[in-house]
């Protein structure tokens, strides 16, 4: 058992370790990428121009320096949150406000969450209107950007506050086993969101229109039939409202399932290439990657709730950060939330390894479904070029940060 006085030191060490680790990875990746300037990787010498390659290096370096800045801000905010005693103080003040019961703690947690997100607002603004804009990606207006944040906040309040209150209420109802019930509640909530997101949440941010009749639609529906993937509709999302980056995905389950293509994707790729991208997405579905991920995330969140339950039963833990013993479960939830990212950072290579394996499987599925690797390779090349993707990240960097294999790796796998 760790003595309570050691807890804040351990927490600080975790925050600092993540900060130093991320900075080290950024630095490694910058020098590794810079060293390839003027040397387009061999496999791409015919398709990637010297100028595009140079631009992708500049984009990588700019994003990396920005990551250093945000990492420093994030670490400073976390350390401030842990050491300053501001949150216990706010809680004391809030306890005297007259709001009672679980809503008091739910509102406190929600307010603290909002406060913690304030320092990242100017960073997000800079990322969008300076960094992304400098490389020609930004298409967001300031109005849309502000509205997005307001909508996000309202949504977080409408969905998050009742959920928080319910979880805290479970502590009253269920006693020591509350964390199992809280986990089950969260799981039910997440599944509900999976159904609601495509119908109610995503349309708040983007416009979805059915893919118009024509050769592309026929081709994609034929692919759906051939692969046994019966989506009701194929929809086009106005991704160009915010960015020139392109994407495709499917959301929802069963009857609510829909395939979504960004308008930016449609304008960048040929019909064969779009078919291959859709085949890749169907590959994720056919190989059951989504239920696997859901199952895994529910196992990790069960472990997370067990930890919170364990910590909450030890008042010395929250006490070490200035919370009184009567504060109950809420401070343990907050502290767990603050410290989970510095801990999970070190496990990200495992998650990425798994995710990359899924990408290879989906690529292989797409190759088989359209009968050739050429259209998918064409699509991946175009997307990589348009997104100024780094063709040669440092291997350690991609281990920690890349959920998808690099273009070089995917082409090698597709050729084999
Ligand atoms: Zn994929």
mmCIF file of C-alpha atoms and ligand atoms in Angstrom:
data_model
loop_
_atom_site.group_PDB
_atom_site.id
_atom_site.type_symbol
_atom_site.label_atom_id
_atom_site.label_comp_id
_atom_site.label_asym_id
_atom_site.label_seq_id
_atom_site.Cartn_x
_atom_site.Cartn_y
_atom_site.Cartn_z
ATOM 1 C CA UNK A 1 0.000 0.000 0.000
ATOM 2 C CA UNK A 2 1.377 3.384 -1.014
ATOM 3 C CA UNK A 3 1.467 5.902 1.830
ATOM 4 C CA UNK A 4 -0.913 8.796 1.216
ATOM 5 C CA UNK A 5 1.850 11.405 1.421
ATOM 6 C CA UNK A 6 3.534 9.753 -1.550
ATOM 7 C CA UNK A 7 0.417 9.894 -3.753
ATOM 8 C CA UNK A 8 0.831 13.486 -5.062
ATOM 9 C CA UNK A 9 4.484 12.792 -5.835
ATOM 10 C CA UNK A 10 3.539 9.697 -7.798
ATOM 11 C CA UNK A 11 0.824 11.652 -9.634
ATOM 12 C CA UNK A 12 3.309 14.406 -10.485
ATOM 13 C CA UNK A 13 5.812 11.835 -11.717
ATOM 14 C CA UNK A 14 3.147 10.363 -14.011
ATOM 15 C CA UNK A 15 2.281 13.758 -15.504
ATOM 16 C CA UNK A 16 5.931 14.730 -15.974
ATOM 17 C CA UNK A 17 6.812 11.318 -17.449
ATOM 18 C CA UNK A 18 4.114 11.649 -20.094
ATOM 19 C CA UNK A 19 5.181 15.183 -20.899
ATOM 20 C CA UNK A 20 8.864 14.281 -21.226
ATOM 21 C CA UNK A 21 8.012 11.096 -23.126
ATOM 22 C CA UNK A 22 5.845 12.954 -25.662
ATOM 23 C CA UNK A 23 8.410 15.694 -26.111
ATOM 24 C CA UNK A 24 11.147 13.115 -26.659
ATOM 25 C CA UNK A 25 9.033 11.367 -29.296
ATOM 26 C CA UNK A 26 8.286 14.669 -31.056
ATOM 27 C CA UNK A 27 11.960 15.554 -31.114
ATOM 28 C CA UNK A 28 12.946 12.130 -32.468
ATOM 29 C CA UNK A 29 10.292 12.379 -35.140
ATOM 30 C CA UNK A 30 11.299 15.900 -36.171
ATOM 31 C CA UNK A 31 14.942 15.044 -36.759
ATOM 32 C CA UNK A 32 14.017 11.744 -38.418
ATOM 33 C CA UNK A 33 11.607 13.490 -40.790
ATOM 34 C CA UNK A 34 13.876 16.464 -41.463
ATOM 35 C CA UNK A 35 16.621 14.024 -42.515
ATOM 36 C CA UNK A 36 14.448 12.820 -45.412
ATOM 37 C CA UNK A 37 14.214 16.317 -46.935
ATOM 38 C CA UNK A 38 15.164 16.138 -50.591
ATOM 39 C CA UNK A 39 14.865 12.347 -50.515
ATOM 40 C CA UNK A 40 11.424 11.136 -51.563
ATOM 41 C CA UNK A 41 11.076 7.484 -50.433
ATOM 42 C CA UNK A 42 12.010 5.137 -53.256
ATOM 43 C CA UNK A 43 8.538 3.649 -53.753
ATOM 44 C CA UNK A 44 7.099 7.137 -54.376
ATOM 45 C CA UNK A 45 9.698 8.820 -56.533
ATOM 46 C CA UNK A 46 7.418 8.642 -59.550
ATOM 47 C CA UNK A 47 4.217 9.711 -57.815
ATOM 48 C CA UNK A 48 5.196 12.216 -55.097
ATOM 49 C CA UNK A 49 6.764 15.443 -56.274
ATOM 50 C CA UNK A 50 9.740 16.988 -54.522
ATOM 51 C CA UNK A 51 7.594 20.029 -53.644
ATOM 52 C CA UNK A 52 4.781 17.978 -52.071
ATOM 53 C CA UNK A 53 7.300 15.989 -50.085
ATOM 54 C CA UNK A 54 8.948 19.168 -48.787
ATOM 55 C CA UNK A 55 5.540 20.563 -47.855
ATOM 56 C CA UNK A 56 4.619 17.373 -45.988
ATOM 57 C CA UNK A 57 7.851 17.685 -43.989
ATOM 58 C CA UNK A 58 7.070 21.315 -43.134
ATOM 59 C CA UNK A 59 3.559 20.307 -42.078
ATOM 60 C CA UNK A 60 4.908 17.490 -39.888
ATOM 61 C CA UNK A 61 7.408 19.849 -38.225
ATOM 62 C CA UNK A 62 4.800 22.548 -37.633
ATOM 63 C CA UNK A 63 2.369 20.057 -36.083
ATOM 64 C CA UNK A 64 5.150 18.648 -33.951
ATOM 65 C CA UNK A 65 6.162 22.038 -32.548
ATOM 66 C CA UNK A 66 2.513 22.700 -31.836
ATOM 67 C CA UNK A 67 2.267 19.329 -30.053
ATOM 68 C CA UNK A 68 5.183 20.429 -27.827
ATOM 69 C CA UNK A 69 3.323 23.592 -26.912
ATOM 70 C CA UNK A 70 0.017 21.845 -26.202
ATOM 71 C CA UNK A 71 1.823 19.129 -24.245
ATOM 72 C CA UNK A 72 3.441 21.757 -22.034
ATOM 73 C CA UNK A 73 0.141 23.546 -21.461
ATOM 74 C CA UNK A 74 -1.616 20.258 -20.696
ATOM 75 C CA UNK A 75 1.056 19.217 -18.185
ATOM 76 C CA UNK A 76 0.991 22.665 -16.532
ATOM 77 C CA UNK A 77 -2.811 22.535 -16.237
ATOM 78 C CA UNK A 78 -2.700 19.039 -14.767
ATOM 79 C CA UNK A 79 -0.018 19.933 -12.231
ATOM 80 C CA UNK A 80 -1.904 23.077 -11.302
ATOM 81 C CA UNK A 81 -5.085 21.023 -10.898
ATOM 82 C CA UNK A 82 -3.312 18.518 -8.651
ATOM 83 C CA UNK A 83 -1.213 20.868 -6.548
ATOM 84 C CA UNK A 84 -2.964 24.238 -6.305
ATOM 85 C CA UNK A 85 -5.856 23.123 -4.125
ATOM 86 C CA UNK A 86 -8.222 25.153 -6.327
ATOM 87 C CA UNK A 87 -10.652 22.289 -6.895
ATOM 88 C CA UNK A 88 -11.057 21.336 -3.207
ATOM 89 C CA UNK A 89 -11.563 25.052 -2.531
ATOM 90 C CA UNK A 90 -14.204 25.359 -5.247
ATOM 91 C CA UNK A 91 -15.899 22.316 -3.834
ATOM 92 C CA UNK A 92 -16.025 23.784 -0.323
ATOM 93 C CA UNK A 93 -17.515 26.977 -1.711
ATOM 94 C CA UNK A 94 -19.988 25.006 -3.816
ATOM 95 C CA UNK A 95 -21.074 22.815 -0.884
ATOM 96 C CA UNK A 96 -22.304 25.979 0.803
ATOM 97 C CA UNK A 97 -24.356 26.984 -2.251
ATOM 98 C CA UNK A 98 -27.511 25.197 -1.183
ATOM 99 C CA UNK A 99 -27.670 22.778 -4.133
ATOM 100 C CA UNK A 100 -27.968 19.371 -2.547
ATOM 101 C CA UNK A 101 -27.608 15.687 -3.246
ATOM 102 C CA UNK A 102 -26.019 14.176 -6.287
ATOM 103 C CA UNK A 103 -26.640 17.266 -8.437
ATOM 104 C CA UNK A 104 -24.236 19.212 -6.255
ATOM 105 C CA UNK A 105 -21.372 16.839 -7.027
ATOM 106 C CA UNK A 106 -22.427 16.338 -10.635
ATOM 107 C CA UNK A 107 -22.439 20.099 -11.235
ATOM 108 C CA UNK A 108 -19.124 20.492 -9.460
ATOM 109 C CA UNK A 109 -17.507 17.775 -11.596
ATOM 110 C CA UNK A 110 -19.017 19.220 -14.753
ATOM 111 C CA UNK A 111 -17.873 22.753 -13.858
ATOM 112 C CA UNK A 112 -14.370 21.540 -13.100
ATOM 113 C CA UNK A 113 -14.300 19.737 -16.438
ATOM 114 C CA UNK A 114 -15.318 22.943 -18.205
ATOM 115 C CA UNK A 115 -12.672 24.962 -16.341
ATOM 116 C CA UNK A 116 -9.998 22.433 -17.273
ATOM 117 C CA UNK A 117 -10.881 22.726 -20.945
ATOM 118 C CA UNK A 118 -10.533 26.527 -21.016
ATOM 119 C CA UNK A 119 -6.729 26.644 -21.561
ATOM 120 C CA UNK A 120 -7.043 24.453 -24.647
ATOM 121 C CA UNK A 121 -9.478 26.833 -26.381
ATOM 122 C CA UNK A 122 -6.825 29.304 -27.649
ATOM 123 C CA UNK A 123 -4.669 26.350 -28.674
ATOM 124 C CA UNK A 124 -7.505 24.859 -30.711
ATOM 125 C CA UNK A 125 -8.103 28.237 -32.284
ATOM 126 C CA UNK A 126 -4.454 28.538 -33.234
ATOM 127 C CA UNK A 127 -4.355 24.990 -34.618
ATOM 128 C CA UNK A 128 -7.341 25.699 -36.866
ATOM 129 C CA UNK A 129 -6.825 29.274 -37.988
ATOM 130 C CA UNK A 130 -3.040 29.417 -38.023
ATOM 131 C CA UNK A 131 -1.520 25.974 -38.433
ATOM 132 C CA UNK A 132 -4.146 24.269 -40.619
ATOM 133 C CA UNK A 133 -4.788 27.518 -42.492
ATOM 134 C CA UNK A 134 -1.088 27.965 -43.302
ATOM 135 C CA UNK A 135 -1.069 24.633 -45.140
ATOM 136 C CA UNK A 136 -4.317 25.346 -46.934
ATOM 137 C CA UNK A 137 -6.516 22.916 -44.983
ATOM 138 C CA UNK A 138 -8.763 25.224 -43.044
ATOM 139 C CA UNK A 139 -12.163 26.086 -44.473
ATOM 140 C CA UNK A 140 -13.875 26.803 -41.128
ATOM 141 C CA UNK A 141 -15.234 30.251 -40.462
ATOM 142 C CA UNK A 142 -14.878 31.786 -37.012
ATOM 143 C CA UNK A 143 -18.673 31.668 -36.704
ATOM 144 C CA UNK A 144 -18.826 27.921 -37.358
ATOM 145 C CA UNK A 145 -15.920 27.352 -35.001
ATOM 146 C CA UNK A 146 -17.591 29.207 -32.122
ATOM 147 C CA UNK A 147 -20.953 27.595 -32.813
ATOM 148 C CA UNK A 148 -19.304 24.141 -32.761
ATOM 149 C CA UNK A 149 -17.959 24.813 -29.293
ATOM 150 C CA UNK A 150 -21.244 26.154 -27.970
ATOM 151 C CA UNK A 151 -23.136 23.157 -29.375
ATOM 152 C CA UNK A 152 -20.528 20.796 -27.923
ATOM 153 C CA UNK A 153 -20.908 22.373 -24.503
ATOM 154 C CA UNK A 154 -24.706 22.193 -24.559
ATOM 155 C CA UNK A 155 -24.538 18.573 -25.698
ATOM 156 C CA UNK A 156 -22.049 17.738 -22.925
ATOM 157 C CA UNK A 157 -24.382 19.315 -20.370
ATOM 158 C CA UNK A 158 -27.547 17.667 -21.696
ATOM 159 C CA UNK A 159 -26.006 14.204 -21.938
ATOM 160 C CA UNK A 160 -23.199 14.334 -19.379
ATOM 161 C CA UNK A 161 -24.844 15.975 -16.373
ATOM 162 C CA UNK A 162 -27.699 13.476 -15.950
ATOM 163 C CA UNK A 163 -25.255 10.603 -16.513
ATOM 164 C CA UNK A 164 -22.925 11.963 -13.824
ATOM 165 C CA UNK A 165 -25.814 12.466 -11.416
ATOM 166 C CA UNK A 166 -27.060 8.931 -12.057
ATOM 167 C CA UNK A 167 -23.597 7.446 -11.475
ATOM 168 C CA UNK A 168 -23.273 9.361 -8.214
ATOM 169 C CA UNK A 169 -26.759 8.269 -7.194
ATOM 170 C CA UNK A 170 -25.683 4.647 -7.695
ATOM 171 C CA UNK A 171 -23.168 5.175 -4.887
ATOM 172 C CA UNK A 172 -26.100 5.878 -2.541
ATOM 173 C CA UNK A 173 -28.167 3.006 -3.852
ATOM 174 C CA UNK A 174 -25.612 0.255 -4.282
ATOM 175 C CA UNK A 175 -22.978 0.934 -1.642
ATOM 176 C CA UNK A 176 -19.593 -0.720 -2.111
ATOM 177 C CA UNK A 177 -20.532 -2.393 -5.401
ATOM 178 C CA UNK A 178 -21.587 0.925 -6.984
ATOM 179 C CA UNK A 179 -18.746 0.853 -9.509
ATOM 180 C CA UNK A 180 -20.074 -2.271 -11.269
ATOM 181 C CA UNK A 181 -23.474 -0.623 -11.666
ATOM 182 C CA UNK A 182 -21.874 2.620 -12.763
ATOM 183 C CA UNK A 183 -19.921 0.719 -15.395
ATOM 184 C CA UNK A 184 -23.058 -1.032 -16.636
ATOM 185 C CA UNK A 185 -24.854 2.316 -16.776
ATOM 186 C CA UNK A 186 -22.050 3.902 -18.769
ATOM 187 C CA UNK A 187 -21.995 0.945 -21.141
ATOM 188 C CA UNK A 188 -25.738 1.231 -21.734
ATOM 189 C CA UNK A 189 -25.310 4.954 -22.283
ATOM 190 C CA UNK A 190 -22.503 4.419 -24.811
ATOM 191 C CA UNK A 191 -24.591 1.931 -26.774
ATOM 192 C CA UNK A 192 -27.496 4.362 -26.764
ATOM 193 C CA UNK A 193 -25.195 7.080 -28.119
ATOM 194 C CA UNK A 194 -24.036 4.761 -30.897
ATOM 195 C CA UNK A 195 -27.651 4.568 -32.041
ATOM 196 C CA UNK A 196 -28.441 8.230 -31.468
ATOM 197 C CA UNK A 197 -25.263 9.770 -32.876
ATOM 198 C CA UNK A 198 -26.010 9.315 -36.576
ATOM 199 C CA UNK A 199 -29.645 10.337 -36.169
ATOM 200 C CA UNK A 200 -29.544 13.202 -33.689
ATOM 201 C CA UNK A 201 -26.027 14.275 -32.820
ATOM 202 C CA UNK A 202 -24.062 14.328 -36.061
ATOM 203 C CA UNK A 203 -26.734 16.315 -37.957
ATOM 204 C CA UNK A 204 -26.262 19.082 -35.374
ATOM 205 C CA UNK A 205 -22.797 19.661 -36.781
ATOM 206 C CA UNK A 206 -22.982 18.632 -40.426
ATOM 207 C CA UNK A 207 -25.378 18.375 -43.303
ATOM 208 C CA UNK A 208 -25.999 14.866 -44.664
ATOM 209 C CA UNK A 209 -27.485 14.377 -48.095
ATOM 210 C CA UNK A 210 -28.105 11.119 -49.946
ATOM 211 C CA UNK A 211 -25.560 10.387 -52.640
ATOM 212 C CA UNK A 212 -27.311 11.447 -55.855
ATOM 213 C CA UNK A 213 -28.355 8.837 -58.417
ATOM 214 C CA UNK A 214 -25.724 8.030 -60.960
ATOM 215 C CA UNK A 215 -22.844 5.760 -61.786
ATOM 216 C CA UNK A 216 -21.051 6.258 -58.454
ATOM 217 C CA UNK A 217 -24.117 5.398 -56.422
ATOM 218 C CA UNK A 218 -24.840 2.332 -58.578
ATOM 219 C CA UNK A 219 -21.280 1.145 -58.233
ATOM 220 C CA UNK A 220 -21.241 1.539 -54.453
ATOM 221 C CA UNK A 221 -24.634 -0.117 -53.962
ATOM 222 C CA UNK A 222 -23.477 -3.004 -56.150
ATOM 223 C CA UNK A 223 -20.439 -3.388 -53.922
ATOM 224 C CA UNK A 224 -22.726 -3.363 -50.871
ATOM 225 C CA UNK A 225 -24.824 -6.145 -52.357
ATOM 226 C CA UNK A 226 -21.810 -8.187 -53.377
ATOM 227 C CA UNK A 227 -20.311 -7.994 -49.887
ATOM 228 C CA UNK A 228 -23.581 -8.512 -48.021
ATOM 229 C CA UNK A 229 -23.356 -5.072 -46.464
ATOM 230 C CA UNK A 230 -26.847 -3.702 -46.589
ATOM 231 C CA UNK A 231 -26.702 -0.064 -45.743
ATOM 232 C CA UNK A 232 -29.995 1.742 -46.213
ATOM 233 C CA UNK A 233 -28.334 4.797 -47.647
ATOM 234 C CA UNK A 234 -25.050 6.215 -48.699
ATOM 235 C CA UNK A 235 -24.753 9.761 -47.473
ATOM 236 C CA UNK A 236 -22.524 12.639 -48.319
ATOM 237 C CA UNK A 237 -21.309 14.823 -45.461
ATOM 238 C CA UNK A 238 -20.278 18.426 -45.988
ATOM 239 C CA UNK A 239 -16.792 17.915 -44.504
ATOM 240 C CA UNK A 240 -15.635 20.814 -46.669
ATOM 241 C CA UNK A 241 -17.462 23.106 -44.246
ATOM 242 C CA UNK A 242 -14.530 22.772 -41.859
ATOM 243 C CA UNK A 243 -11.518 21.309 -43.583
ATOM 244 C CA UNK A 244 -10.035 20.015 -46.823
ATOM 245 C CA UNK A 245 -9.029 16.766 -45.101
ATOM 246 C CA UNK A 246 -11.075 13.859 -46.446
ATOM 247 C CA UNK A 247 -12.565 10.765 -44.844
ATOM 248 C CA UNK A 248 -15.164 8.024 -45.042
ATOM 249 C CA UNK A 249 -16.831 6.003 -42.307
ATOM 250 C CA UNK A 250 -19.973 4.204 -41.357
ATOM 251 C CA UNK A 251 -21.965 4.741 -38.215
ATOM 252 C CA UNK A 252 -24.846 3.229 -36.378
ATOM 253 C CA UNK A 253 -26.068 -0.308 -36.072
ATOM 254 C CA UNK A 254 -28.596 -2.437 -37.840
ATOM 255 C CA UNK A 255 -31.353 -0.335 -39.306
ATOM 256 C CA UNK A 256 -29.592 2.891 -38.438
ATOM 257 C CA UNK A 257 -26.418 1.988 -40.232
ATOM 258 C CA UNK A 258 -25.272 4.471 -42.796
ATOM 259 C CA UNK A 259 -22.245 4.890 -44.961
ATOM 260 C CA UNK A 260 -20.892 8.399 -44.949
ATOM 261 C CA UNK A 261 -18.521 9.842 -47.510
ATOM 262 C CA UNK A 262 -17.039 13.302 -47.076
ATOM 263 C CA UNK A 263 -17.740 15.586 -50.006
ATOM 264 C CA UNK A 264 -14.005 16.281 -49.986
ATOM 265 C CA UNK A 265 -13.337 12.561 -50.532
ATOM 266 C CA UNK A 266 -15.718 12.417 -53.481
ATOM 267 C CA UNK A 267 -14.061 15.390 -55.117
ATOM 268 C CA UNK A 268 -10.549 13.975 -54.641
ATOM 269 C CA UNK A 269 -10.980 10.345 -55.728
ATOM 270 C CA UNK A 270 -12.129 8.529 -58.863
ATOM 271 C CA UNK A 271 -15.119 6.180 -58.760
ATOM 272 C CA UNK A 272 -12.932 3.065 -58.641
ATOM 273 C CA UNK A 273 -10.963 4.550 -55.773
ATOM 274 C CA UNK A 274 -14.095 5.489 -53.848
ATOM 275 C CA UNK A 275 -15.344 1.943 -54.301
ATOM 276 C CA UNK A 276 -12.077 0.631 -52.841
ATOM 277 C CA UNK A 277 -12.325 2.995 -49.854
ATOM 278 C CA UNK A 278 -15.864 1.827 -49.193
ATOM 279 C CA UNK A 279 -14.723 -1.799 -49.531
ATOM 280 C CA UNK A 280 -12.111 -1.055 -46.862
ATOM 281 C CA UNK A 281 -14.816 0.320 -44.546
ATOM 282 C CA UNK A 282 -16.998 -2.721 -45.234
ATOM 283 C CA UNK A 283 -13.930 -4.838 -44.401
ATOM 284 C CA UNK A 284 -13.926 -3.336 -40.898
ATOM 285 C CA UNK A 285 -17.548 -4.328 -40.594
ATOM 286 C CA UNK A 286 -17.221 -7.847 -42.004
ATOM 287 C CA UNK A 287 -14.215 -8.627 -39.837
ATOM 288 C CA UNK A 288 -16.259 -7.472 -36.843
ATOM 289 C CA UNK A 289 -13.731 -4.870 -35.755
ATOM 290 C CA UNK A 290 -16.321 -2.559 -34.243
ATOM 291 C CA UNK A 291 -17.873 -5.043 -31.772
ATOM 292 C CA UNK A 292 -14.343 -6.157 -30.869
ATOM 293 C CA UNK A 293 -13.372 -2.592 -30.056
ATOM 294 C CA UNK A 294 -16.555 -2.033 -28.128
ATOM 295 C CA UNK A 295 -15.932 -5.198 -26.113
ATOM 296 C CA UNK A 296 -12.377 -4.157 -25.394
ATOM 297 C CA UNK A 297 -13.332 -0.635 -24.376
ATOM 298 C CA UNK A 298 -15.987 -2.037 -22.037
ATOM 299 C CA UNK A 299 -13.385 -4.285 -20.394
ATOM 300 C CA UNK A 300 -10.998 -1.355 -19.898
ATOM 301 C CA UNK A 301 -13.756 0.869 -18.552
ATOM 302 C CA UNK A 302 -14.737 -1.886 -16.099
ATOM 303 C CA UNK A 303 -11.117 -1.911 -14.914
ATOM 304 C CA UNK A 304 -11.250 1.887 -14.707
ATOM 305 C CA UNK A 305 -14.392 1.849 -12.562
ATOM 306 C CA UNK A 306 -12.873 -0.801 -10.339
ATOM 307 C CA UNK A 307 -9.892 1.522 -9.774
ATOM 308 C CA UNK A 308 -12.186 4.475 -8.993
ATOM 309 C CA UNK A 309 -14.161 2.290 -6.558
ATOM 310 C CA UNK A 310 -10.940 1.192 -4.921
ATOM 311 C CA UNK A 311 -9.608 4.760 -4.673
ATOM 312 C CA UNK A 312 -12.922 6.144 -3.437
ATOM 313 C CA UNK A 313 -12.909 3.603 -0.585
ATOM 314 C CA UNK A 314 -9.575 5.112 0.566
ATOM 315 C CA UNK A 315 -10.226 8.668 1.754
ATOM 316 C CA UNK A 316 -6.449 9.092 2.187
ATOM 317 C CA UNK A 317 -6.135 9.220 -1.606
ATOM 318 C CA UNK A 318 -8.402 12.228 -2.188
ATOM 319 C CA UNK A 319 -7.205 13.600 1.166
ATOM 320 C CA UNK A 320 -3.658 13.762 -0.176
ATOM 321 C CA UNK A 321 -4.929 16.263 -2.777
ATOM 322 C CA UNK A 322 -6.749 18.421 -0.235
ATOM 323 C CA UNK A 323 -10.230 16.882 -0.259
ATOM 324 C CA UNK A 324 -12.015 16.217 3.023
ATOM 325 C CA UNK A 325 -12.989 12.665 3.958
ATOM 326 C CA UNK A 326 -16.709 13.581 3.652
ATOM 327 C CA UNK A 327 -16.294 14.471 -0.039
ATOM 328 C CA UNK A 328 -17.285 10.969 -1.147
ATOM 329 C CA UNK A 329 -16.772 9.521 -4.592
ATOM 330 C CA UNK A 330 -16.687 12.715 -6.703
ATOM 331 C CA UNK A 331 -13.020 13.683 -5.968
ATOM 332 C CA UNK A 332 -11.878 10.130 -6.770
ATOM 333 C CA UNK A 333 -13.719 10.375 -10.103
ATOM 334 C CA UNK A 334 -12.047 13.700 -10.830
ATOM 335 C CA UNK A 335 -8.545 12.563 -9.860
ATOM 336 C CA UNK A 336 -8.964 9.373 -11.852
ATOM 337 C CA UNK A 337 -10.037 11.446 -14.851
ATOM 338 C CA UNK A 338 -6.992 13.681 -14.487
ATOM 339 C CA UNK A 339 -4.505 10.836 -14.117
ATOM 340 C CA UNK A 340 -5.893 8.330 -16.596
ATOM 341 C CA UNK A 341 -4.333 10.025 -19.629
ATOM 342 C CA UNK A 342 -0.754 10.037 -18.203
ATOM 343 C CA UNK A 343 -1.161 6.336 -17.410
ATOM 344 C CA UNK A 344 -2.875 5.294 -20.654
ATOM 345 C CA UNK A 345 -0.253 7.111 -22.744
ATOM 346 C CA UNK A 346 2.180 4.273 -22.051
ATOM 347 C CA UNK A 347 -0.340 1.721 -23.266
ATOM 348 C CA UNK A 348 -1.084 3.515 -26.542
ATOM 349 C CA UNK A 349 1.409 1.333 -28.504
ATOM 350 C CA UNK A 350 -0.751 -1.704 -27.702
ATOM 351 C CA UNK A 351 -3.954 -0.029 -28.851
ATOM 352 C CA UNK A 352 -2.239 1.204 -32.013
ATOM 353 C CA UNK A 353 -0.782 -2.214 -32.746
ATOM 354 C CA UNK A 354 -4.252 -3.679 -32.612
ATOM 355 C CA UNK A 355 -5.767 -0.895 -34.677
ATOM 356 C CA UNK A 356 -3.054 -1.218 -37.332
ATOM 357 C CA UNK A 357 -3.749 -4.926 -37.571
ATOM 358 C CA UNK A 358 -7.390 -4.102 -38.245
ATOM 359 C CA UNK A 359 -6.348 -1.680 -40.989
ATOM 360 C CA UNK A 360 -4.284 -4.366 -42.712
ATOM 361 C CA UNK A 361 -7.229 -6.758 -42.489
ATOM 362 C CA UNK A 362 -9.611 -4.175 -43.947
ATOM 363 C CA UNK A 363 -7.140 -3.416 -46.752
ATOM 364 C CA UNK A 364 -6.837 -7.122 -47.572
ATOM 365 C CA UNK A 365 -10.624 -7.402 -47.574
ATOM 366 C CA UNK A 366 -10.931 -4.433 -49.948
ATOM 367 C CA UNK A 367 -8.341 -5.917 -52.292
ATOM 368 C CA UNK A 368 -10.289 -9.187 -52.466
ATOM 369 C CA UNK A 369 -13.673 -7.460 -52.763
ATOM 370 C CA UNK A 370 -12.782 -5.263 -55.737
ATOM 371 C CA UNK A 371 -10.468 -7.897 -57.217
ATOM 372 C CA UNK A 372 -7.371 -5.702 -57.293
ATOM 373 C CA UNK A 373 -5.115 -3.711 -55.008
ATOM 374 C CA UNK A 374 -4.640 -0.934 -57.566
ATOM 375 C CA UNK A 375 -7.722 1.248 -56.801
ATOM 376 C CA UNK A 376 -7.086 1.188 -53.037
ATOM 377 C CA UNK A 377 -3.421 2.015 -53.544
ATOM 378 C CA UNK A 378 -4.432 4.873 -55.800
ATOM 379 C CA UNK A 379 -6.854 6.179 -53.176
ATOM 380 C CA UNK A 380 -4.340 5.892 -50.351
ATOM 381 C CA UNK A 381 -1.689 7.687 -52.399
ATOM 382 C CA UNK A 382 -3.984 10.560 -53.262
ATOM 383 C CA UNK A 383 -5.220 10.906 -49.687
ATOM 384 C CA UNK A 384 -1.712 10.764 -48.317
ATOM 385 C CA UNK A 385 -0.620 13.472 -50.742
ATOM 386 C CA UNK A 386 -3.640 15.720 -50.205
ATOM 387 C CA UNK A 387 -3.369 15.359 -46.420
ATOM 388 C CA UNK A 388 0.400 15.946 -46.530
ATOM 389 C CA UNK A 389 0.876 12.746 -44.542
ATOM 390 C CA UNK A 390 4.332 11.999 -43.251
ATOM 391 C CA UNK A 391 5.593 9.069 -45.333
ATOM 392 C CA UNK A 392 8.458 8.243 -42.975
ATOM 393 C CA UNK A 393 7.716 8.857 -39.304
ATOM 394 C CA UNK A 394 10.224 7.678 -36.721
ATOM 395 C CA UNK A 395 9.295 4.059 -35.823
ATOM 396 C CA UNK A 396 8.904 4.896 -32.134
ATOM 397 C CA UNK A 397 6.745 7.866 -32.962
ATOM 398 C CA UNK A 398 4.393 5.813 -35.121
ATOM 399 C CA UNK A 399 4.315 3.131 -32.423
ATOM 400 C CA UNK A 400 2.889 5.650 -29.987
ATOM 401 C CA UNK A 401 0.817 7.840 -32.284
ATOM 402 C CA UNK A 402 -0.228 6.029 -35.466
ATOM 403 C CA UNK A 403 -3.474 4.096 -35.414
ATOM 404 C CA UNK A 404 -2.991 3.438 -39.154
ATOM 405 C CA UNK A 405 0.065 1.963 -40.851
ATOM 406 C CA UNK A 406 1.968 4.422 -43.036
ATOM 407 C CA UNK A 407 1.349 4.500 -46.772
ATOM 408 C CA UNK A 408 4.668 2.728 -47.362
ATOM 409 C CA UNK A 409 3.652 -0.113 -45.027
ATOM 410 C CA UNK A 410 0.150 -0.435 -46.449
ATOM 411 C CA UNK A 411 1.386 -0.564 -50.029
ATOM 412 C CA UNK A 412 3.948 -3.212 -49.125
ATOM 413 C CA UNK A 413 1.187 -5.314 -47.513
ATOM 414 C CA UNK A 414 -1.175 -4.802 -50.463
ATOM 415 C CA UNK A 415 1.515 -5.883 -52.927
ATOM 416 C CA UNK A 416 2.358 -9.093 -51.076
HETATM 417 ZN ZN1 LIG B 1 -9.681 1.640 -41.750
#
